[in-house]
Amino acid sequence: MLLNVSYNNKDITRKVDAEVGKPFTLKERWAMNGIGSPKLIITATSIEIQNLLILDNNRNTCNIEMRPKGIIVRFRSLLETFALVIPYYKLTIYKGDLARYSIYRDNHFIKVEADTKAVQKFFRKVLDYKADNAPTSIEDL
C-alpha cells in the first residue's frame, strides 16, 4: 500500500504496524547491525509512484526500513514523505543487470541502483531475514 506518511497520523501508523509489524527494538537493531538501507537512487518506478516523483526537480532517492513482517520503502516528493509498505509475503526482489535491484509489491515497483557493497549487503540481509522468518511452506512438510 502506498501512503503519505508526512504527518503523525494514528490511523496510518496503525495500518503500517498491522501490515509489517512494529519497529524493531534497539537491542534487536544492534543484533542485526542496523535495519536501514543507505540512500538508494531510483532509476524506474510504476506509474503511480512516478506521478508523485515528477512533481519536483530533486533527484529521486529512497531508503528502506526493515520491520519484523515486511519492509517500508520511503521516498520524498514536494516536501511530502511517501511510504510503500510491503509485507514479506508480497515482497519480490529481482537482481537485474550489473548493479540494479527491483522491488515489487502487486502492481507497484521501484528499481534502484546498487552501486556500493553496502547496498548489496543490505539486500542480502533483507532476503536472508525474509527466508529465515517465512512460515513453513506445505512443500517442506
PDB file of C-alpha atoms in Angstrom:
ATOM      1  CA  MET A   1       0.000   0.000   0.000  1.00  0.00           C
ATOM      2  CA  LEU A   2       1.226   3.458  -0.890  1.00  0.00           C
ATOM      3  CA  LEU A   3       0.689   6.020   1.888  1.00  0.00           C
ATOM      4  CA  ASN A   4       1.520   9.633   2.667  1.00  0.00           C
ATOM      5  CA  VAL A   5       3.372   9.438   5.998  1.00  0.00           C
ATOM      6  CA  SER A   6       4.402  13.092   6.272  1.00  0.00           C
ATOM      7  CA  TYR A   7       2.228  13.780   9.279  1.00  0.00           C
ATOM      8  CA  ASN A   8       1.849  11.923  12.554  1.00  0.00           C
ATOM      9  CA  ASN A   9      -1.500  10.213  11.967  1.00  0.00           C
ATOM     10  CA  LYS A  10      -2.527   7.393  14.315  1.00  0.00           C
ATOM     11  CA  ASP A  11      -4.717   5.682  11.708  1.00  0.00           C
ATOM     12  CA  ILE A  12      -1.866   5.456   9.203  1.00  0.00           C
ATOM     13  CA  THR A  13       0.548   4.289  11.924  1.00  0.00           C
ATOM     14  CA  ARG A  14      -1.912   1.538  12.896  1.00  0.00           C
ATOM     15  CA  LYS A  15      -2.254   0.446   9.256  1.00  0.00           C
ATOM     16  CA  VAL A  16       1.518   0.273   8.794  1.00  0.00           C
ATOM     17  CA  ASP A  17       2.045  -1.604  12.079  1.00  0.00           C
ATOM     18  CA  ALA A  18      -0.691  -4.094  11.190  1.00  0.00           C
ATOM     19  CA  GLU A  19       0.844  -4.706   7.759  1.00  0.00           C
ATOM     20  CA  VAL A  20       4.569  -5.034   8.609  1.00  0.00           C
ATOM     21  CA  GLY A  21       4.752  -5.100  12.419  1.00  0.00           C
ATOM     22  CA  LYS A  22       6.014  -2.632  14.968  1.00  0.00           C
ATOM     23  CA  PRO A  23       9.616  -1.347  14.624  1.00  0.00           C
ATOM     24  CA  PHE A  24      12.436  -3.496  15.978  1.00  0.00           C
ATOM     25  CA  THR A  25      13.646  -2.720  19.494  1.00  0.00           C
ATOM     26  CA  LEU A  26      17.016  -1.064  19.979  1.00  0.00           C
ATOM     27  CA  LYS A  27      18.538  -4.351  21.151  1.00  0.00           C
ATOM     28  CA  GLU A  28      17.302  -6.144  18.015  1.00  0.00           C
ATOM     29  CA  ARG A  29      18.668  -3.349  15.815  1.00  0.00           C
ATOM     30  CA  TRP A  30      22.110  -3.733  17.390  1.00  0.00           C
ATOM     31  CA  ALA A  31      21.987  -7.514  16.944  1.00  0.00           C
ATOM     32  CA  MET A  32      21.098  -7.122  13.256  1.00  0.00           C
ATOM     33  CA  ASN A  33      23.776  -4.448  12.644  1.00  0.00           C
ATOM     34  CA  GLY A  34      21.142  -1.930  11.634  1.00  0.00           C
ATOM     35  CA  ILE A  35      17.787  -2.165   9.876  1.00  0.00           C
ATOM     36  CA  GLY A  36      18.005   0.723   7.415  1.00  0.00           C
ATOM     37  CA  SER A  37      19.482   0.944   3.946  1.00  0.00           C
ATOM     38  CA  PRO A  38      21.840   3.600   2.654  1.00  0.00           C
ATOM     39  CA  LYS A  39      20.380   6.214   0.298  1.00  0.00           C
ATOM     40  CA  LEU A  40      19.227   4.450  -2.865  1.00  0.00           C
ATOM     41  CA  ILE A  41      18.953   6.140  -6.263  1.00  0.00           C
ATOM     42  CA  ILE A  42      15.677   5.367  -8.023  1.00  0.00           C
ATOM     43  CA  THR A  43      16.034   4.509 -11.717  1.00  0.00           C
ATOM     44  CA  ALA A  44      12.470   3.430 -12.601  1.00  0.00           C
ATOM     45  CA  THR A  45       9.071   3.117 -10.903  1.00  0.00           C
ATOM     46  CA  SER A  46       5.481   2.148 -11.541  1.00  0.00           C
ATOM     47  CA  ILE A  47       3.126   4.802 -12.948  1.00  0.00           C
ATOM     48  CA  GLU A  48       1.510   5.788  -9.643  1.00  0.00           C
ATOM     49  CA  ILE A  49       4.864   6.348  -7.917  1.00  0.00           C
ATOM     50  CA  GLN A  50       6.312   8.077 -10.993  1.00  0.00           C
ATOM     51  CA  ASN A  51       3.428  10.559 -10.950  1.00  0.00           C
ATOM     52  CA  LEU A  52       4.440  11.538  -7.424  1.00  0.00           C
ATOM     53  CA  LEU A  53       8.166  11.764  -8.180  1.00  0.00           C
ATOM     54  CA  ILE A  54       7.876  14.003 -11.262  1.00  0.00           C
ATOM     55  CA  LEU A  55       6.213  16.778  -9.265  1.00  0.00           C
ATOM     56  CA  ASP A  56       9.583  18.161  -8.143  1.00  0.00           C
ATOM     57  CA  ASN A  57      13.029  18.513  -9.712  1.00  0.00           C
ATOM     58  CA  ASN A  58      15.042  16.815  -6.978  1.00  0.00           C
ATOM     59  CA  ARG A  59      16.994  13.625  -7.504  1.00  0.00           C
ATOM     60  CA  ASN A  60      14.778  10.612  -6.941  1.00  0.00           C
ATOM     61  CA  THR A  61      16.090   8.738  -3.923  1.00  0.00           C
ATOM     62  CA  CYS A  62      14.618   6.381  -1.364  1.00  0.00           C
ATOM     63  CA  ASN A  63      15.577   4.319   1.642  1.00  0.00           C
ATOM     64  CA  ILE A  64      14.315   1.031   3.045  1.00  0.00           C
ATOM     65  CA  GLU A  65      13.462   0.159   6.635  1.00  0.00           C
ATOM     66  CA  MET A  66      13.189  -3.446   7.733  1.00  0.00           C
ATOM     67  CA  ARG A  67      10.329  -4.454  10.019  1.00  0.00           C
ATOM     68  CA  PRO A  68       9.538  -7.876  11.573  1.00  0.00           C
ATOM     69  CA  LYS A  69       6.885  -8.732   8.957  1.00  0.00           C
ATOM     70  CA  GLY A  70       7.995  -6.640   5.957  1.00  0.00           C
ATOM     71  CA  ILE A  71       9.798  -3.576   4.652  1.00  0.00           C
ATOM     72  CA  ILE A  72       8.917   0.082   4.168  1.00  0.00           C
ATOM     73  CA  VAL A  73      10.324   1.941   1.146  1.00  0.00           C
ATOM     74  CA  ARG A  74      10.251   5.692   1.823  1.00  0.00           C
ATOM     75  CA  PHE A  75      10.740   8.491  -0.702  1.00  0.00           C
ATOM     76  CA  ARG A  76      10.077  12.236  -0.792  1.00  0.00           C
ATOM     77  CA  SER A  77       8.320  14.481  -3.244  1.00  0.00           C
ATOM     78  CA  LEU A  78       7.282  18.145  -2.816  1.00  0.00           C
ATOM     79  CA  LEU A  79       8.147  18.208   0.903  1.00  0.00           C
ATOM     80  CA  GLU A  80       5.900  15.178   1.478  1.00  0.00           C
ATOM     81  CA  THR A  81       7.108  11.738   2.538  1.00  0.00           C
ATOM     82  CA  PHE A  82       5.523   8.675   0.972  1.00  0.00           C
ATOM     83  CA  ALA A  83       5.876   5.051   2.019  1.00  0.00           C
ATOM     84  CA  LEU A  84       5.409   1.876   0.040  1.00  0.00           C
ATOM     85  CA  VAL A  85       4.577  -0.721   2.693  1.00  0.00           C
ATOM     86  CA  ILE A  86       5.419  -4.280   1.602  1.00  0.00           C
ATOM     87  CA  PRO A  87       4.843  -7.354   3.802  1.00  0.00           C
ATOM     88  CA  TYR A  88       7.339 -10.177   3.200  1.00  0.00           C
ATOM     89  CA  TYR A  89       4.723 -12.481   1.688  1.00  0.00           C
ATOM     90  CA  LYS A  90       4.089  -9.901  -1.088  1.00  0.00           C
ATOM     91  CA  LEU A  91       7.736  -8.826  -1.468  1.00  0.00           C
ATOM     92  CA  THR A  92       9.613  -9.838  -4.601  1.00  0.00           C
ATOM     93  CA  ILE A  93      13.174  -8.659  -5.202  1.00  0.00           C
ATOM     94  CA  TYR A  94      14.959  -9.184  -8.519  1.00  0.00           C
ATOM     95  CA  LYS A  95      18.625  -8.527  -9.147  1.00  0.00           C
ATOM     96  CA  GLY A  96      18.827  -7.017 -12.587  1.00  0.00           C
ATOM     97  CA  ASP A  97      21.776  -6.265 -14.796  1.00  0.00           C
ATOM     98  CA  LEU A  98      25.025  -5.446 -13.006  1.00  0.00           C
ATOM     99  CA  ALA A  99      24.024  -3.185 -10.112  1.00  0.00           C
ATOM    100  CA  ARG A 100      20.222  -2.861 -10.200  1.00  0.00           C
ATOM    101  CA  TYR A 101      17.605  -4.238  -7.841  1.00  0.00           C
ATOM    102  CA  SER A 102      13.860  -4.253  -8.468  1.00  0.00           C
ATOM    103  CA  ILE A 103      11.432  -4.251  -5.526  1.00  0.00           C
ATOM    104  CA  TYR A 104       7.892  -5.383  -6.327  1.00  0.00           C
ATOM    105  CA  ARG A 105       4.578  -5.430  -4.480  1.00  0.00           C
ATOM    106  CA  ASP A 106       1.479  -6.302  -6.544  1.00  0.00           C
ATOM    107  CA  ASN A 107       1.236  -3.519  -9.166  1.00  0.00           C
ATOM    108  CA  HIS A 108       3.874  -1.215  -7.579  1.00  0.00           C
ATOM    109  CA  PHE A 109       7.594  -1.457  -8.247  1.00  0.00           C
ATOM    110  CA  ILE A 110      10.740   0.557  -7.634  1.00  0.00           C
ATOM    111  CA  LYS A 111      14.061  -0.098  -9.361  1.00  0.00           C
ATOM    112  CA  VAL A 112      17.188   1.163  -7.596  1.00  0.00           C
ATOM    113  CA  GLU A 113      20.919   1.279  -8.255  1.00  0.00           C
ATOM    114  CA  ALA A 114      23.090  -0.905  -6.051  1.00  0.00           C
ATOM    115  CA  ASP A 115      26.438   0.655  -6.827  1.00  0.00           C
ATOM    116  CA  THR A 116      28.149   0.007  -3.476  1.00  0.00           C
ATOM    117  CA  LYS A 117      28.879  -3.097  -1.424  1.00  0.00           C
ATOM    118  CA  ALA A 118      26.791  -1.692   1.441  1.00  0.00           C
ATOM    119  CA  VAL A 119      23.647  -1.666  -0.704  1.00  0.00           C
ATOM    120  CA  GLN A 120      24.247  -5.212  -1.934  1.00  0.00           C
ATOM    121  CA  LYS A 121      24.893  -6.356   1.640  1.00  0.00           C
ATOM    122  CA  PHE A 122      21.628  -4.740   2.779  1.00  0.00           C
ATOM    123  CA  PHE A 123      19.574  -6.521   0.105  1.00  0.00           C
ATOM    124  CA  ARG A 124      21.240  -9.816   1.103  1.00  0.00           C
ATOM    125  CA  LYS A 125      20.227  -9.089   4.729  1.00  0.00           C
ATOM    126  CA  VAL A 126      16.594  -8.460   3.705  1.00  0.00           C
ATOM    127  CA  LEU A 127      16.413 -11.656   1.653  1.00  0.00           C
ATOM    128  CA  ASP A 128      18.033 -13.731   4.421  1.00  0.00           C
ATOM    129  CA  TYR A 129      15.668 -12.319   7.058  1.00  0.00           C
ATOM    130  CA  LYS A 130      12.685 -12.996   4.800  1.00  0.00           C
ATOM    131  CA  ALA A 131      13.800 -16.609   4.279  1.00  0.00           C
ATOM    132  CA  ASP A 132      14.528 -17.227   7.981  1.00  0.00           C
ATOM    133  CA  ASN A 133      11.196 -15.862   9.183  1.00  0.00           C
ATOM    134  CA  ALA A 134       8.894 -17.190   6.486  1.00  0.00           C
ATOM    135  CA  PRO A 135       6.194 -19.575   7.649  1.00  0.00           C
ATOM    136  CA  THR A 136       6.739 -23.237   6.869  1.00  0.00           C
ATOM    137  CA  SER A 137       5.501 -23.995   3.382  1.00  0.00           C
ATOM    138  CA  ILE A 138       3.431 -27.049   2.513  1.00  0.00           C
ATOM    139  CA  GLU A 139       6.291 -28.480   0.400  1.00  0.00           C
ATOM    140  CA  ASP A 140       8.615 -28.538   3.422  1.00  0.00           C
ATOM    141  CA  LEU A 141       6.341 -30.833   5.441  1.00  0.00           C
TER     142      LEU A 141
END
